[in-house]
Short mmCIF file of C-alpha atoms and ligand atoms in Angstrom, two decimals:
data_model
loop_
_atom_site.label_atom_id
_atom_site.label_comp_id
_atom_site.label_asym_id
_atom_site.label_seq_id
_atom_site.Cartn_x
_atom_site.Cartn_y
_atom_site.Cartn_z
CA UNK A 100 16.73 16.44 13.56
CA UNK A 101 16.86 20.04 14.76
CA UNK A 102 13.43 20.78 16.93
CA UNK A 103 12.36 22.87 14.83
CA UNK A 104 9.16 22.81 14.17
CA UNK A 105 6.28 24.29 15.94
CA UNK A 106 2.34 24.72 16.17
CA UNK A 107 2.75 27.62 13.09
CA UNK A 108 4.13 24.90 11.15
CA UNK A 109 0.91 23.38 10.95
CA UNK A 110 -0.99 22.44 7.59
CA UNK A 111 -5.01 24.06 7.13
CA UNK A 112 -7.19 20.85 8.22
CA UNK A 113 -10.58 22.22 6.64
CA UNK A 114 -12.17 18.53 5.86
CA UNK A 115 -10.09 17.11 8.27
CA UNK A 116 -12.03 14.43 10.37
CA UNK A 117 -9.22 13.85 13.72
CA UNK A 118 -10.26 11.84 16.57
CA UNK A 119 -8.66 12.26 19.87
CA UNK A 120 -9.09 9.47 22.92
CA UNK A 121 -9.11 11.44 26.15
CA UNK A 122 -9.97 14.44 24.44
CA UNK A 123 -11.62 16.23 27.59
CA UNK A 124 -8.13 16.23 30.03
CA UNK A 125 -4.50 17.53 29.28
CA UNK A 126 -2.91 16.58 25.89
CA UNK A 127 -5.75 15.24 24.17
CA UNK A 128 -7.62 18.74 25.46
CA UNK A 129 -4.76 20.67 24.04
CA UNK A 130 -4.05 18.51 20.90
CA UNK A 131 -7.93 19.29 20.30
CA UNK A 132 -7.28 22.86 20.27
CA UNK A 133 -4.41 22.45 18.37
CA UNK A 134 -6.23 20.79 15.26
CA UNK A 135 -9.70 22.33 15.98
CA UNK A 136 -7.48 25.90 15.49
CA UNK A 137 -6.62 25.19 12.09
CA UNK A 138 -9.93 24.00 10.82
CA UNK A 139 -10.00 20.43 11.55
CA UNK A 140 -13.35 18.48 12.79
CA UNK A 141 -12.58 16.71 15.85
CA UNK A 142 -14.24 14.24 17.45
CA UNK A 143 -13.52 14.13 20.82
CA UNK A 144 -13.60 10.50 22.47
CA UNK A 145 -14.07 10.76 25.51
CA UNK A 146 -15.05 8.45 28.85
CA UNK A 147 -18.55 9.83 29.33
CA UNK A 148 -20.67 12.31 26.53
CA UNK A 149 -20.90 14.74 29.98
CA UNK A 150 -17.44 15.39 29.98
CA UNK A 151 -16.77 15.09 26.67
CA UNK A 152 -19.48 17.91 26.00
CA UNK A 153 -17.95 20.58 29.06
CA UNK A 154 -14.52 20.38 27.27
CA UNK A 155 -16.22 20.90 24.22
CA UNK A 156 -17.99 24.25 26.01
CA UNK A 157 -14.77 25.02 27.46
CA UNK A 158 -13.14 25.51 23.79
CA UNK A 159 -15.95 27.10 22.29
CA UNK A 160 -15.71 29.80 24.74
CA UNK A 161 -11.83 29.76 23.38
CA UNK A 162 -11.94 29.38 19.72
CA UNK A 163 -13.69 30.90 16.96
CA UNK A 164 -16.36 28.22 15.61
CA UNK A 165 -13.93 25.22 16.11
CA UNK A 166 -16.25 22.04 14.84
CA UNK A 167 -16.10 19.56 17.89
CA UNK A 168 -18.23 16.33 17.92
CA UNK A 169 -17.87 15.12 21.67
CA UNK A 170 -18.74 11.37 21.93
CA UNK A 171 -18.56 8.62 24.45
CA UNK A 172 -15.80 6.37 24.35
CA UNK A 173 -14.92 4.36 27.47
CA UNK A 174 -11.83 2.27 26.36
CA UNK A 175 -12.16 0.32 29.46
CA UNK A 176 -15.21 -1.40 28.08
CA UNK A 177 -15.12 -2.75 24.71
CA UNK A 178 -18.53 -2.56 23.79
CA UNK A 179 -18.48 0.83 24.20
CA UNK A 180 -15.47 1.11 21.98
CA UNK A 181 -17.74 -0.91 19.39
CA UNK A 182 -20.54 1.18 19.76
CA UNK A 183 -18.64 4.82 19.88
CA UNK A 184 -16.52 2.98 16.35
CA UNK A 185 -20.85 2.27 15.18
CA UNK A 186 -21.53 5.79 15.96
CA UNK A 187 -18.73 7.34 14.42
CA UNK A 188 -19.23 5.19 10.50
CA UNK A 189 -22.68 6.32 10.91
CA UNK A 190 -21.34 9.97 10.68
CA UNK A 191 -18.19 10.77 8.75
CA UNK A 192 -17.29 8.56 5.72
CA UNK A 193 -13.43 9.61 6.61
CA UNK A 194 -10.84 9.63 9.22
CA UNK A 195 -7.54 11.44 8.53
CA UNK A 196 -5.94 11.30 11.76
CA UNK A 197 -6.80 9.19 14.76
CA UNK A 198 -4.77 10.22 18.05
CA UNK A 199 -4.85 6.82 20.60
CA UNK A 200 -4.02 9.16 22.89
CA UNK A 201 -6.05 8.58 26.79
CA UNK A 202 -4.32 7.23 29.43
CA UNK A 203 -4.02 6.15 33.22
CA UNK A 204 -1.01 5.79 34.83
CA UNK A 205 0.61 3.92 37.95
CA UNK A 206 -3.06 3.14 39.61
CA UNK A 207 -3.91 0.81 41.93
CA UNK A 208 -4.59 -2.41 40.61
CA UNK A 209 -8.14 -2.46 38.74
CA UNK A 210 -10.31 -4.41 36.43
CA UNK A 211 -11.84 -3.26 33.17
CA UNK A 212 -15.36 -4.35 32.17
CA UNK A 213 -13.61 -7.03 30.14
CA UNK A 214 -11.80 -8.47 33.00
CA UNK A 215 -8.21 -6.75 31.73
CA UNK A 216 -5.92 -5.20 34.23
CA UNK A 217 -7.06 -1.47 33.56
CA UNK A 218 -3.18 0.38 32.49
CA UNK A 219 -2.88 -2.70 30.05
CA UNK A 220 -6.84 -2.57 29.01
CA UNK A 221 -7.06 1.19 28.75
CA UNK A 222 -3.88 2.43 27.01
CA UNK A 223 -3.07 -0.86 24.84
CA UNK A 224 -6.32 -2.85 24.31
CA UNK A 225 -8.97 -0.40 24.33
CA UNK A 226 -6.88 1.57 21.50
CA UNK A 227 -5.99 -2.05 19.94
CA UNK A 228 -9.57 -2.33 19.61
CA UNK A 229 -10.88 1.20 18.10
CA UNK A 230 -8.39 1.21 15.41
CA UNK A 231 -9.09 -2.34 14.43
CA UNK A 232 -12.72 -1.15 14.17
CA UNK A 233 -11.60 1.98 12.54
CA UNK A 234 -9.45 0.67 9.87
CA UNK A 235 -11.48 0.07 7.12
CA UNK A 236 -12.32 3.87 7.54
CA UNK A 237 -8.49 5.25 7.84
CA UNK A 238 -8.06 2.70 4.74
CA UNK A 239 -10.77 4.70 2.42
CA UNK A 240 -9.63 8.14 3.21
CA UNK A 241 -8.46 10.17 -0.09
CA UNK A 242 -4.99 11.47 0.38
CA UNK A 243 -4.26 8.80 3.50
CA UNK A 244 -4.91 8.54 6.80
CA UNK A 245 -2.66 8.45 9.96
CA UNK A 246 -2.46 6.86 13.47
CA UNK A 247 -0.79 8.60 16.27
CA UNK A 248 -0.13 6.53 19.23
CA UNK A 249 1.05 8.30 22.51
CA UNK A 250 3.53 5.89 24.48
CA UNK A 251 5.83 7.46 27.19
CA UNK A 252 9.48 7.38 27.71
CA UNK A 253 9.13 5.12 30.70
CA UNK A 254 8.25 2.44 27.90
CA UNK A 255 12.03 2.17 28.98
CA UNK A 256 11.21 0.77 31.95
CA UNK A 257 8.47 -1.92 30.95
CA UNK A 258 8.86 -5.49 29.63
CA UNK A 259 5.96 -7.53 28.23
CA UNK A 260 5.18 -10.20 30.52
CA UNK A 261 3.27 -12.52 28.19
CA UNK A 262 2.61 -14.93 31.15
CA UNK A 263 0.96 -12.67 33.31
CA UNK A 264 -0.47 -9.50 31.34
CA UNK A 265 -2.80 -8.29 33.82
CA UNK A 266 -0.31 -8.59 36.98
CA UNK A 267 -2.87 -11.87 38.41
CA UNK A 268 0.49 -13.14 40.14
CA UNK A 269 2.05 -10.22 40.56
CA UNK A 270 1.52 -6.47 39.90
CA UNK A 271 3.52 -3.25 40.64
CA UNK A 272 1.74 -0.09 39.32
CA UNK A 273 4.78 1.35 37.62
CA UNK A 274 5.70 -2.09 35.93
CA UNK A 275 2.21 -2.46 34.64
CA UNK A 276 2.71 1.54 33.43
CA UNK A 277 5.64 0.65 31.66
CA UNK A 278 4.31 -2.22 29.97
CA UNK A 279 1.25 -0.80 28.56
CA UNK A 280 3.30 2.01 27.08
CA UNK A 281 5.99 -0.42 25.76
CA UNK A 282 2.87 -2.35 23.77
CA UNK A 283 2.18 1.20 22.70
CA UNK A 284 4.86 1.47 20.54
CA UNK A 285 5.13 -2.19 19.68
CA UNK A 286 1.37 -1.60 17.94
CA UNK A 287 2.41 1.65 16.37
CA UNK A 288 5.27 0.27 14.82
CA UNK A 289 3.78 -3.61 13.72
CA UNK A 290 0.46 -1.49 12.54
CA UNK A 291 2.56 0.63 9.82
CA UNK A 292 4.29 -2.68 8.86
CA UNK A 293 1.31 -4.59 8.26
CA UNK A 294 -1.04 -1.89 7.07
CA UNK A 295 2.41 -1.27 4.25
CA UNK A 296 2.51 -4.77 3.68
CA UNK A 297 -1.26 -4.55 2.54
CA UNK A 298 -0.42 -1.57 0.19
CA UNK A 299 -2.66 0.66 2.64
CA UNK A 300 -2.15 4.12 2.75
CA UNK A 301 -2.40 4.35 6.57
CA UNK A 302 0.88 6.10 8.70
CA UNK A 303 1.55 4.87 12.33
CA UNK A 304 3.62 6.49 14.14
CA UNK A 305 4.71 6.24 17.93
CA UNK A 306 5.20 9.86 20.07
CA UNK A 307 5.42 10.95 24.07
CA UNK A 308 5.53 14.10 25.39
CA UNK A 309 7.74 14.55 27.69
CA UNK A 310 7.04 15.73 30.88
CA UNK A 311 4.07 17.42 30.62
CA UNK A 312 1.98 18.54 33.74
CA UNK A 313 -1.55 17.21 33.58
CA UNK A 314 -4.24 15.46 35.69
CA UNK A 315 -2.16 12.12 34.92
CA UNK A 316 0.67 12.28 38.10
CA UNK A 317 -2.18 12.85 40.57
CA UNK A 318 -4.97 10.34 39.64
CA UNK A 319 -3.17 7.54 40.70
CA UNK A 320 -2.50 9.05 44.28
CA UNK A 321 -5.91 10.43 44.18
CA UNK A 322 -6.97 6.13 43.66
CA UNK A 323 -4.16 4.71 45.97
CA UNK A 324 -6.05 7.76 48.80
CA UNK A 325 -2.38 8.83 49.04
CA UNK A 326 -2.73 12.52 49.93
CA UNK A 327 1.50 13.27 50.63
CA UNK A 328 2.17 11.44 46.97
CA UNK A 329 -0.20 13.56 45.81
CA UNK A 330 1.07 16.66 46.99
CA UNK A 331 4.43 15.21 45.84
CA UNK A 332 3.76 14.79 42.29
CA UNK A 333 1.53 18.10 42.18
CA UNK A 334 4.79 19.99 43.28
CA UNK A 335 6.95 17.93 40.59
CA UNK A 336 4.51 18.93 37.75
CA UNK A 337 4.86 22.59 38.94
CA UNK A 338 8.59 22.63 39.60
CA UNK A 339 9.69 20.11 36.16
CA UNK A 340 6.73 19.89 33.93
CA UNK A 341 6.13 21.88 30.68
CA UNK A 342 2.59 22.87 29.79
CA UNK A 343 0.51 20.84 28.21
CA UNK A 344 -0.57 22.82 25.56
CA UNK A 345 3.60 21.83 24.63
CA UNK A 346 3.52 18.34 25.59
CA UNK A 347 0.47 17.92 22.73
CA UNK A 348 3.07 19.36 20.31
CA UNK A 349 4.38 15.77 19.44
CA UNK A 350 1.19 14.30 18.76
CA UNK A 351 0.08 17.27 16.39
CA UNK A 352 3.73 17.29 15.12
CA UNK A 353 3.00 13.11 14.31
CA UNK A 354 -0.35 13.35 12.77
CA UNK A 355 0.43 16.45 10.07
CA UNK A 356 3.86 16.79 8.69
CA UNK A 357 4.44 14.67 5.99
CA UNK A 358 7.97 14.37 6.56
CA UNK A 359 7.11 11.82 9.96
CA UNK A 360 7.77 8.63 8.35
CA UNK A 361 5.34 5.59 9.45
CA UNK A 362 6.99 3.40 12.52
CA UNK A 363 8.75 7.09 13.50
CA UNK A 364 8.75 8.08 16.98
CA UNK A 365 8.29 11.71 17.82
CA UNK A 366 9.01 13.53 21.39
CA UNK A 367 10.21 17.10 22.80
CA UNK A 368 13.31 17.21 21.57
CA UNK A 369 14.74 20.01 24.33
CA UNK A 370 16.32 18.99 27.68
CA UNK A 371 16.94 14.88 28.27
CA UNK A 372 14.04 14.63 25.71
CA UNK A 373 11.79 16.11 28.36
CA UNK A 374 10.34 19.75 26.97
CA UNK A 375 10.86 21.71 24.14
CA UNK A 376 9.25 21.65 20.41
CA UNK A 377 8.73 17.93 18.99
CA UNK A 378 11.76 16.12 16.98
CA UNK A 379 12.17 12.62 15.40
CA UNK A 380 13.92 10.05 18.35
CA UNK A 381 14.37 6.61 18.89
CA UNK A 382 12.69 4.29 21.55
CA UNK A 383 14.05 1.63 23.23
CA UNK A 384 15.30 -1.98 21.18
CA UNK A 385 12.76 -3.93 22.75
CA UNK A 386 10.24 -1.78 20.86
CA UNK A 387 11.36 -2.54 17.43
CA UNK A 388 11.15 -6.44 18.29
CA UNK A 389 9.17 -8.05 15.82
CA UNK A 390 8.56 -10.83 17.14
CA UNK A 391 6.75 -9.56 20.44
CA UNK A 392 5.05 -7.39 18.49
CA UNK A 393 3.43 -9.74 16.72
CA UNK A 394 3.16 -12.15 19.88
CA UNK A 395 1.43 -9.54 21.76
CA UNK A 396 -1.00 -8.15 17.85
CA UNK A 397 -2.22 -12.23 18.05
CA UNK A 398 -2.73 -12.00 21.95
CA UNK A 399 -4.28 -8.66 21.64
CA UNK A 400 -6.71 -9.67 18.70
CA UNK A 401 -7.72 -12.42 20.70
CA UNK A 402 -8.22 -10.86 24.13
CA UNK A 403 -10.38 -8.04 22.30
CA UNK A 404 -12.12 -10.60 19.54
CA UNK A 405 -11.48 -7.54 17.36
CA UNK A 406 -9.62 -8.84 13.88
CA UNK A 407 -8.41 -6.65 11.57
CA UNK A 408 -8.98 -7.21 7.99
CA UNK A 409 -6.48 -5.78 5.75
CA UNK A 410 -7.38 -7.86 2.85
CA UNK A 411 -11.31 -6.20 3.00
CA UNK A 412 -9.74 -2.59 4.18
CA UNK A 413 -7.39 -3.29 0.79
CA UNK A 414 -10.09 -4.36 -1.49
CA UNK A 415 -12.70 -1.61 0.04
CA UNK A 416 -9.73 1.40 -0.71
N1 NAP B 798 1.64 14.07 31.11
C1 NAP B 798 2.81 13.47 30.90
O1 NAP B 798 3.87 13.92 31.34
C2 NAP B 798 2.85 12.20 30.12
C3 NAP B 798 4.10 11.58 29.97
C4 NAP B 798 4.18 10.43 29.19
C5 NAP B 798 3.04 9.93 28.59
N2 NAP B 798 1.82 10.53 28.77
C6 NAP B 798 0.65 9.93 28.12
O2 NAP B 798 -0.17 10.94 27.59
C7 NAP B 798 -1.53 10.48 27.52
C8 NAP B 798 -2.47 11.57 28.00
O3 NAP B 798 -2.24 11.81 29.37
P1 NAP B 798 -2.37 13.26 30.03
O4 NAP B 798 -1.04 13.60 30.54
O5 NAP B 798 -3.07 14.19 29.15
O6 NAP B 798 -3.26 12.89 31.32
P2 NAP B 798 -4.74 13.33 31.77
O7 NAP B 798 -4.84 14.81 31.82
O8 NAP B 798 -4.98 12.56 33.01
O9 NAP B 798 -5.66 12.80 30.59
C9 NAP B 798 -5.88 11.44 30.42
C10 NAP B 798 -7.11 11.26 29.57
O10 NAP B 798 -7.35 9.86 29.38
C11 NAP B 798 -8.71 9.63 29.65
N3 NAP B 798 -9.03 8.27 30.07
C12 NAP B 798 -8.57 7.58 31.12
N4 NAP B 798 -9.21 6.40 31.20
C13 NAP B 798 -10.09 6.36 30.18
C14 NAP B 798 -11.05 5.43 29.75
N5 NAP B 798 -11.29 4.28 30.41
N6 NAP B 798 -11.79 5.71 28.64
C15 NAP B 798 -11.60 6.87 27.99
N7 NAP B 798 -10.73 7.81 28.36
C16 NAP B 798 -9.98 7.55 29.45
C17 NAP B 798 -9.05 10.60 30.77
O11 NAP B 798 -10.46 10.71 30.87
P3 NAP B 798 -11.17 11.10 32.28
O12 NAP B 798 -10.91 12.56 32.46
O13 NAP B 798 -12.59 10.75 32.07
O14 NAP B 798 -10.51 10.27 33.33
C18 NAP B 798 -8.37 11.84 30.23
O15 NAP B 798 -9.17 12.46 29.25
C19 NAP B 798 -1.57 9.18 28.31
O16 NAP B 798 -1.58 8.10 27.40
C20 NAP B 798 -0.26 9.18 29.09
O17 NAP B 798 0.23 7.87 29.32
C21 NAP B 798 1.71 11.66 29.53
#
């Protein structure tokens, strides 16, 4: 498809409820702009409250009376994940579009609360979790509901190593990268099959964004106390990166044209799929493989004790 579209294309979100993960930092800042600008309510999930409040600030002082709900999510903890999910029922009585969007990448290896290896715990199981808690919600919004799940296109390079998830035996930060993205996209797509399968009408779909240059290259230096791979991937972002107001495009692009079918994956569709305005693309064939993805959906429901209900999300729609 032609990459055509672009931020004018988007719909009016006035009684729109969005929530972003990672709201406060790079894509998920810009994607908030980006659906807070055209009239949506967003609810910014973010690590802490404090920093999900000073982005907040930070687009007020931007935007003409954008509606913004900060509120703590820490999706390396998964009681916080419950209790931000708690908080959020206890407020809105929809959820159009959720954006899994936060993310760490290539970090030394690190422990969530939970005891998960923090790439795999963070960008797969925390999101696992929220929109297992969320789906009754996304399941009882009028006019449908979609979930937009940001993977990467070094998905490429990961493999799911059901015998050692967390890297116990062994871990390499960019294999553990590419394997929590990979998951990514092996939930996206086994969530739209089972939530169709249920007659539900939630959307997944899968996206990336490119290269974008954000705060993501240089935390996992920043961890590792690398200063010269720092510097390295600070002059990368400047010399191949696109901005990240564009590399959000794909997400927004996912969550509010109709024409993105569920199990689609979105990117730039520009130069080697790197920049440019969003397009429909395919990932990798180990991402469409059914049977890991529902290998890793039983491993992931168990790690997380979260268990989604489609029969009760059905019913309750
Ligand atoms: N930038 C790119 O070129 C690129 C390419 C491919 C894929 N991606 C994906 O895009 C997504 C967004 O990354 P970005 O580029 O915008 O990077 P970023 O600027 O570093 O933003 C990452 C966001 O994730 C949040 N986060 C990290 N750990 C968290 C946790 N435990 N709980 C809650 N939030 C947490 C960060 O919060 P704090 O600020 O509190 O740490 C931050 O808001 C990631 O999933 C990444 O894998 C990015």
């Amino acid at each position: 498809m032609a990459p055509d579209w672009t931020p004018a294309d988007r719909p009016e979100m006035t009684d729109a409820v969005v929530v972003v993960t990672g709201a406060n930092s790079g894509l998920g800042f810009e994607g908030t702009r980006l659906f807070a600008e055209v009239g949506a309510t967003v609810v910014m999930a973010c690590r802490t409250q404090d920093r999900g409040q000073a982005a907040a600030s930070k687009l007020r002082d931007r935007l003409r009376n954008p509606d913004l709900r900060p509120m703590a999510c820490d999706l390396s903890s998964l009681d916080s994940v419950a209790s931000f999910a708690t908080e959020f029922r206890s407020s809105f009585d929809r959820l159009d579009v959720l954006c899994n969007n936060a993310g760490v990448m290539a970090i030394p290896r690190t422990e969530t609360a939970d005891g998960f290896e923090e790439q795999f715990g963070v960008n797969h199981l925390g999101h696992f979790a929220l929109t297992g808690h969320l789906l009754p919600t996304l399941a009882n919004t009028p006019g449908g509901s979609r979930v937009v799940t940001q993977s990467s296109g070094l998905h490429e390079r990961g493999t799911i190593d059901f015998d050692d998830l967390h890297g116990e035996r062994e871990y390499d930060k960019w294999a553990a990268y590419g394997q929590s993205k990979l998951a990514n996209l092996l939930f996206a797509y086994e969530l739209d099959r089972r939530t169709t399968a249920a007659g539900l009408d939630v959307t997944s779909v899968g996206c990336h964004p490119g290269y974008a240059a954000t705060d993501l290259q240089s935390r996992g230096p920043e961890r590792a106390g690398s200063r010269v791979r720092g510097l390295a991937m600070r002059l990368a972002n400047t010399l191949f990166g696109q901005p990240p107001s564009r590399g959000a495009e794909p997400m927004v692009y996912a969550a509010t044209d109709p024409t993105v079918d569920g199990g689609a994956y979105v990117g730039p569709g520009g130069l080697f799929n790197m920049r440019g305005h969003p397009s429909i693309q395919s990932s990798n064939e180990a991402s469409y493989d059914e049977a890991d993805a529902a290998r890793l959906w039983e491993v992931s429901e168990a790690l997380t004790g979260v268990e989604y209900d489609f029969e009760a999300s059905s019913q309750a729609a």
